[in-house]
Short mmCIF file of C-alpha atoms and ligand atoms in Angstrom, two decimals:
data_model
loop_
_atom_site.label_atom_id
_atom_site.label_comp_id
_atom_site.label_asym_id
_atom_site.label_seq_id
_atom_site.Cartn_x
_atom_site.Cartn_y
_atom_site.Cartn_z
CA UNK A 1 -47.12 -19.38 -7.76
CA UNK A 2 -45.65 -22.35 -5.91
CA UNK A 3 -43.76 -21.92 -2.68
CA UNK A 4 -40.97 -24.20 -1.50
CA UNK A 5 -42.60 -24.29 1.96
CA UNK A 6 -45.82 -25.79 0.60
CA UNK A 7 -46.07 -29.55 0.96
CA UNK A 8 -46.29 -31.36 -2.37
CA UNK A 9 -49.83 -31.98 -3.59
CA UNK A 10 -48.80 -35.50 -4.64
CA UNK A 11 -46.16 -37.65 -3.01
CA UNK A 12 -45.33 -41.10 -4.37
CA UNK A 13 -42.78 -43.17 -2.43
CA UNK A 14 -41.31 -46.54 -3.45
CA UNK A 15 -44.38 -47.40 -5.52
CA UNK A 16 -44.41 -50.98 -6.81
CA UNK A 17 -47.04 -52.62 -9.00
CA UNK A 18 -46.93 -56.28 -9.98
CA UNK A 19 -49.26 -57.99 -12.42
CA UNK A 20 -48.75 -61.63 -11.43
CA UNK A 21 -44.98 -62.23 -11.73
CA UNK A 22 -44.43 -59.16 -13.88
CA UNK A 23 -43.26 -56.00 -12.11
CA UNK A 24 -44.65 -53.11 -14.17
CA UNK A 25 -43.66 -50.36 -11.68
CA UNK A 26 -40.42 -51.01 -9.83
CA UNK A 27 -40.27 -48.74 -6.80
CA UNK A 28 -40.70 -45.20 -8.10
CA UNK A 29 -40.72 -42.01 -6.00
CA UNK A 30 -41.61 -38.47 -7.02
CA UNK A 31 -43.46 -35.39 -5.84
CA UNK A 32 -45.73 -32.96 -7.66
CA UNK A 33 -46.08 -29.36 -6.47
CA UNK A 34 -49.38 -27.55 -6.33
CA UNK A 35 -50.08 -25.58 -9.53
CA UNK A 36 -47.59 -27.52 -11.66
CA UNK A 37 -48.12 -29.12 -15.04
CA UNK A 38 -46.27 -32.36 -14.45
CA UNK A 39 -45.56 -34.84 -17.26
CA UNK A 40 -45.00 -38.58 -17.10
CA UNK A 41 -43.03 -39.51 -20.22
CA UNK A 42 -41.89 -42.85 -21.48
CA UNK A 43 -42.20 -45.45 -24.19
CA UNK A 44 -45.19 -47.79 -24.44
CA UNK A 45 -45.35 -50.21 -21.56
CA UNK A 46 -43.14 -48.06 -19.31
CA UNK A 47 -45.75 -47.99 -16.53
CA UNK A 48 -47.19 -44.48 -16.99
CA UNK A 49 -50.89 -45.41 -17.05
CA UNK A 50 -50.45 -47.84 -14.18
CA UNK A 51 -48.87 -45.10 -12.07
CA UNK A 52 -51.53 -42.58 -13.09
CA UNK A 53 -54.40 -44.96 -12.33
CA UNK A 54 -52.97 -45.82 -8.90
CA UNK A 55 -52.82 -42.08 -8.05
CA UNK A 56 -56.43 -41.79 -9.30
CA UNK A 57 -57.39 -44.64 -6.89
CA UNK A 58 -58.67 -46.63 -9.89
CA UNK A 59 -56.02 -49.36 -9.60
CA UNK A 60 -54.52 -51.04 -6.52
CA UNK A 61 -50.81 -50.86 -5.76
CA UNK A 62 -48.61 -53.75 -4.66
CA UNK A 63 -46.58 -51.67 -2.19
CA UNK A 64 -45.34 -48.15 -1.44
CA UNK A 65 -47.02 -44.95 -0.27
CA UNK A 66 -49.11 -42.56 -2.35
CA UNK A 67 -50.52 -39.33 -0.89
CA UNK A 68 -52.82 -37.16 -3.04
CA UNK A 69 -53.91 -33.76 -1.74
CA UNK A 70 -52.79 -34.80 1.74
CA UNK A 71 -54.88 -38.00 1.67
CA UNK A 72 -53.59 -41.56 1.55
CA UNK A 73 -54.86 -43.80 -1.25
CA UNK A 74 -55.01 -46.62 1.33
CA UNK A 75 -57.45 -44.98 3.72
CA UNK A 76 -58.96 -41.94 2.00
CA UNK A 77 -59.79 -42.98 -1.57
CA UNK A 78 -63.22 -41.32 -1.39
CA UNK A 79 -61.71 -38.00 -0.29
CA UNK A 80 -59.19 -38.22 -3.13
CA UNK A 81 -61.93 -38.90 -5.68
CA UNK A 82 -63.70 -35.73 -4.55
CA UNK A 83 -60.67 -33.49 -5.26
CA UNK A 84 -59.48 -34.97 -8.56
CA UNK A 85 -60.71 -34.80 -12.14
CA UNK A 86 -60.21 -37.91 -14.25
CA UNK A 87 -60.45 -37.97 -18.04
CA UNK A 88 -62.60 -40.78 -19.42
CA UNK A 89 -61.72 -42.50 -22.66
CA UNK A 90 -64.07 -41.64 -25.54
CA UNK A 91 -65.93 -44.93 -25.04
CA UNK A 92 -67.17 -43.61 -21.66
CA UNK A 93 -69.62 -41.21 -23.34
CA UNK A 94 -73.05 -42.11 -24.73
CA UNK A 95 -72.63 -41.12 -28.39
CA UNK A 96 -76.28 -40.20 -29.00
CA UNK A 97 -76.59 -37.72 -26.13
CA UNK A 98 -75.95 -34.00 -26.55
CA UNK A 99 -73.11 -32.31 -24.68
CA UNK A 100 -75.59 -30.65 -22.31
CA UNK A 101 -77.28 -34.00 -21.61
CA UNK A 102 -73.91 -35.61 -20.92
CA UNK A 103 -72.93 -32.75 -18.59
CA UNK A 104 -76.23 -33.23 -16.73
CA UNK A 105 -75.47 -36.91 -16.41
CA UNK A 106 -72.04 -36.17 -14.93
CA UNK A 107 -73.49 -33.54 -12.60
CA UNK A 108 -75.81 -36.26 -11.31
CA UNK A 109 -73.01 -38.81 -10.92
CA UNK A 110 -70.82 -36.35 -9.03
CA UNK A 111 -73.78 -34.90 -7.12
CA UNK A 112 -72.71 -31.48 -8.41
CA UNK A 113 -74.52 -28.59 -10.05
CA UNK A 114 -71.76 -27.26 -12.28
CA UNK A 115 -72.84 -24.67 -14.83
CA UNK A 116 -72.58 -26.84 -17.94
CA UNK A 117 -72.68 -23.92 -20.37
CA UNK A 118 -69.83 -22.05 -18.71
CA UNK A 119 -67.70 -25.21 -18.73
CA UNK A 120 -68.50 -25.70 -22.42
CA UNK A 121 -67.55 -22.06 -22.99
CA UNK A 122 -64.21 -22.62 -21.24
CA UNK A 123 -63.38 -25.41 -23.70
CA UNK A 124 -64.77 -23.50 -26.72
CA UNK A 125 -67.74 -25.79 -27.24
CA UNK A 126 -70.60 -23.50 -26.26
CA UNK A 127 -72.01 -23.54 -29.79
CA UNK A 128 -71.99 -27.36 -29.74
CA UNK A 129 -73.99 -27.60 -26.50
CA UNK A 130 -76.95 -29.21 -28.27
CA UNK A 131 -74.95 -31.34 -30.70
CA UNK A 132 -74.57 -35.05 -30.14
CA UNK A 133 -71.26 -36.29 -28.79
CA UNK A 134 -70.77 -38.53 -31.85
CA UNK A 135 -70.89 -35.53 -34.20
CA UNK A 136 -67.78 -33.93 -32.64
CA UNK A 137 -64.31 -33.94 -34.23
CA UNK A 138 -61.39 -35.60 -32.44
CA UNK A 139 -60.18 -32.32 -30.95
CA UNK A 140 -63.68 -31.37 -29.84
CA UNK A 141 -64.13 -34.77 -28.15
CA UNK A 142 -60.89 -34.27 -26.25
CA UNK A 143 -61.90 -30.77 -25.16
CA UNK A 144 -65.28 -32.08 -24.05
CA UNK A 145 -63.71 -34.85 -22.01
CA UNK A 146 -61.50 -32.23 -20.33
CA UNK A 147 -64.62 -30.16 -19.51
CA UNK A 148 -66.12 -33.19 -17.77
CA UNK A 149 -63.01 -33.50 -15.57
CA UNK A 150 -63.76 -30.00 -14.20
CA UNK A 151 -67.34 -30.64 -13.04
CA UNK A 152 -66.37 -31.22 -9.40
CA UNK A 153 -63.97 -28.23 -9.35
CA UNK A 154 -60.97 -30.52 -8.81
CA UNK A 155 -57.64 -29.42 -7.29
CA UNK A 156 -55.84 -31.92 -9.52
CA UNK A 157 -56.65 -33.03 -13.07
CA UNK A 158 -55.21 -36.23 -14.57
CA UNK A 159 -54.93 -36.44 -18.37
CA UNK A 160 -53.81 -39.67 -20.06
CA UNK A 161 -52.34 -38.86 -23.51
CA UNK A 162 -54.67 -35.90 -24.06
CA UNK A 163 -53.45 -35.03 -27.57
CA UNK A 164 -52.90 -38.46 -29.11
CA UNK A 165 -54.37 -38.59 -32.61
CA UNK A 166 -54.94 -34.84 -32.96
CA UNK A 167 -53.63 -32.67 -35.80
CA UNK A 168 -51.11 -29.88 -35.02
CA UNK A 169 -53.77 -27.13 -34.78
CA UNK A 170 -55.99 -29.12 -32.43
CA UNK A 171 -52.96 -30.02 -30.28
CA UNK A 172 -52.02 -26.36 -29.89
CA UNK A 173 -55.59 -25.52 -29.02
CA UNK A 174 -55.57 -28.20 -26.32
CA UNK A 175 -52.24 -26.95 -24.91
CA UNK A 176 -53.81 -23.50 -24.51
CA UNK A 177 -56.78 -25.03 -22.72
CA UNK A 178 -54.53 -26.99 -20.35
CA UNK A 179 -52.61 -23.79 -19.57
CA UNK A 180 -55.86 -21.91 -18.90
CA UNK A 181 -56.95 -24.58 -16.43
CA UNK A 182 -53.61 -24.36 -14.66
CA UNK A 183 -53.90 -20.57 -14.48
CA UNK A 184 -56.96 -21.10 -12.28
CA UNK A 185 -54.67 -22.85 -9.79
CA UNK A 186 -55.38 -26.45 -10.78
CA UNK A 187 -52.51 -28.93 -10.75
CA UNK A 188 -52.24 -31.03 -13.92
CA UNK A 189 -50.61 -34.42 -14.33
CA UNK A 190 -50.44 -35.75 -17.84
CA UNK A 191 -48.87 -38.59 -19.77
CA UNK A 192 -47.56 -38.08 -23.28
CA UNK A 193 -45.41 -39.71 -25.95
CA UNK A 194 -44.76 -36.35 -27.54
CA UNK A 195 -41.52 -34.72 -26.46
CA UNK A 196 -42.36 -31.37 -28.09
CA UNK A 197 -45.58 -31.31 -26.06
CA UNK A 198 -43.75 -32.03 -22.80
CA UNK A 199 -41.10 -29.42 -23.57
CA UNK A 200 -43.64 -26.70 -24.30
CA UNK A 201 -46.26 -27.53 -21.70
CA UNK A 202 -44.71 -29.18 -18.65
CA UNK A 203 -43.00 -27.40 -15.75
CA UNK A 204 -41.37 -30.69 -14.81
CA UNK A 205 -41.29 -34.15 -16.28
CA UNK A 206 -40.40 -37.62 -15.06
CA UNK A 207 -39.02 -39.98 -17.70
CA UNK A 208 -40.09 -43.54 -16.93
CA UNK A 209 -38.58 -46.59 -18.59
CA UNK A 210 -39.36 -50.21 -17.75
CA UNK A 211 -41.04 -49.23 -14.49
CA UNK A 212 -38.27 -46.95 -13.21
CA UNK A 213 -37.84 -43.17 -13.19
CA UNK A 214 -34.61 -42.53 -15.01
CA UNK A 215 -34.73 -38.70 -14.95
CA UNK A 216 -36.86 -36.02 -13.32
CA UNK A 217 -36.44 -32.28 -13.81
CA UNK A 218 -37.71 -29.33 -15.78
CA UNK A 219 -37.37 -29.98 -19.51
CA UNK A 220 -34.98 -27.11 -20.16
CA UNK A 221 -32.61 -28.25 -17.36
CA UNK A 222 -32.64 -31.76 -18.85
CA UNK A 223 -31.66 -30.40 -22.26
CA UNK A 224 -28.89 -28.25 -20.70
CA UNK A 225 -27.55 -31.26 -18.79
CA UNK A 226 -27.42 -33.31 -22.00
CA UNK A 227 -25.60 -30.51 -23.85
CA UNK A 228 -23.12 -30.09 -20.99
CA UNK A 229 -22.30 -33.78 -21.24
CA UNK A 230 -20.93 -33.04 -24.74
CA UNK A 231 -23.94 -34.22 -26.74
CA UNK A 232 -24.37 -32.83 -30.23
CA UNK A 233 -26.95 -33.75 -32.83
CA UNK A 234 -25.64 -35.60 -35.85
CA UNK A 235 -27.69 -33.44 -38.19
CA UNK A 236 -27.25 -29.70 -38.27
CA UNK A 237 -30.14 -28.21 -36.31
CA UNK A 238 -32.29 -25.72 -38.16
CA UNK A 239 -33.94 -22.91 -36.29
CA UNK A 240 -37.37 -24.15 -37.39
CA UNK A 241 -38.99 -27.55 -37.73
CA UNK A 242 -41.28 -29.07 -40.37
CA UNK A 243 -44.08 -28.58 -37.87
CA UNK A 244 -43.28 -24.84 -37.82
CA UNK A 245 -43.54 -24.86 -41.64
CA UNK A 246 -46.87 -26.69 -41.45
CA UNK A 247 -48.36 -24.27 -38.92
CA UNK A 248 -46.94 -21.28 -40.80
CA UNK A 249 -48.59 -22.49 -44.03
CA UNK A 250 -51.90 -23.73 -42.62
CA UNK A 251 -52.37 -21.32 -39.71
CA UNK A 252 -53.25 -21.83 -36.06
CA UNK A 253 -56.99 -22.01 -36.64
CA UNK A 254 -58.56 -25.31 -35.79
CA UNK A 255 -60.34 -27.16 -38.60
CA UNK A 256 -63.11 -29.12 -37.13
CA UNK A 257 -66.35 -27.48 -38.16
P1 ADP B 1 -47.72 -47.23 -20.35
O1 ADP B 1 -48.89 -46.44 -19.88
O2 ADP B 1 -46.41 -46.57 -20.03
O3 ADP B 1 -47.80 -47.63 -21.79
P2 ADP B 1 -48.82 -49.32 -18.68
O4 ADP B 1 -48.84 -48.82 -17.29
O5 ADP B 1 -50.10 -49.35 -19.44
O6 ADP B 1 -47.67 -48.58 -19.50
O7 ADP B 1 -48.26 -50.82 -18.67
C1 ADP B 1 -47.03 -51.17 -18.05
C2 ADP B 1 -46.78 -52.66 -18.25
O8 ADP B 1 -47.73 -53.40 -17.48
C3 ADP B 1 -46.94 -53.13 -19.68
O9 ADP B 1 -45.97 -54.13 -19.94
C4 ADP B 1 -48.33 -53.72 -19.71
O10 ADP B 1 -48.42 -54.76 -20.67
C5 ADP B 1 -48.47 -54.28 -18.31
N1 ADP B 1 -49.88 -54.25 -17.85
C6 ADP B 1 -50.67 -53.17 -17.78
N2 ADP B 1 -51.88 -53.51 -17.29
C7 ADP B 1 -51.86 -54.84 -17.07
C8 ADP B 1 -52.80 -55.80 -16.57
N3 ADP B 1 -54.04 -55.42 -16.19
N4 ADP B 1 -52.41 -57.07 -16.47
C9 ADP B 1 -51.16 -57.45 -16.83
N5 ADP B 1 -50.21 -56.62 -17.30
C10 ADP B 1 -50.55 -55.33 -17.43
#
């Protein structure tokens, strides 16, 4: 799928962001390959959203270089906006409008004519097309916001904590959706606090702490490296988790209708 000869679709070099005297991002560098699901992990306040919003051209940097899809954020922000999909927070949607009305609104804003129904079908919300946004469950709202990121047929989709607050079934459903979008060739950059999510979903992750990248690799290589360093868990590891028990007992079906 990705070739080593291809230039990276995103290149961040020595990125610094200061808010007044406080340095939130302290000179980070990384690359994202086309077609990857790339995760930015880290505790609260690590600088994930700041980094994401700078790549999205929504926030200014203090210094460093950021290239997105071959364009510089300094000189080509408009071109970048045309090739990326950005997820709005729930507050960005008029609650009283139906999903079709909201899609129409976004089509107008992007000057696009995306087929709203087929996008709703992709995110499993076709039967909710005429329902109001405010009547959706948490998982449905997240899926709808992902559908709106696809209106301009973006090459890159940015998702900021896409599964926060969802129950295990809805999270799994969203992981499947994110994989489906990637299968169409779209690159996905997401932030998450959930390590199981990153391990299952991401091809590569960068762990950010206090504004610095402290590790970057594919999740399985990171785990192998830790084990090779002699690490063992204090508790005996069972071959299943409580979450496995929960899903086994309650099933994969989503409960939002
Ligand atoms: P994360 O997404 O990893 O939780 P953020 O990028 O939101 O981290 O924030 C990184 C740091 O920068 C935090 O300490 C946060 O308080 C600070 N910060 C974020 N936005 C602003 C702002 N507009 N003004 C001042 N400080 C900010």
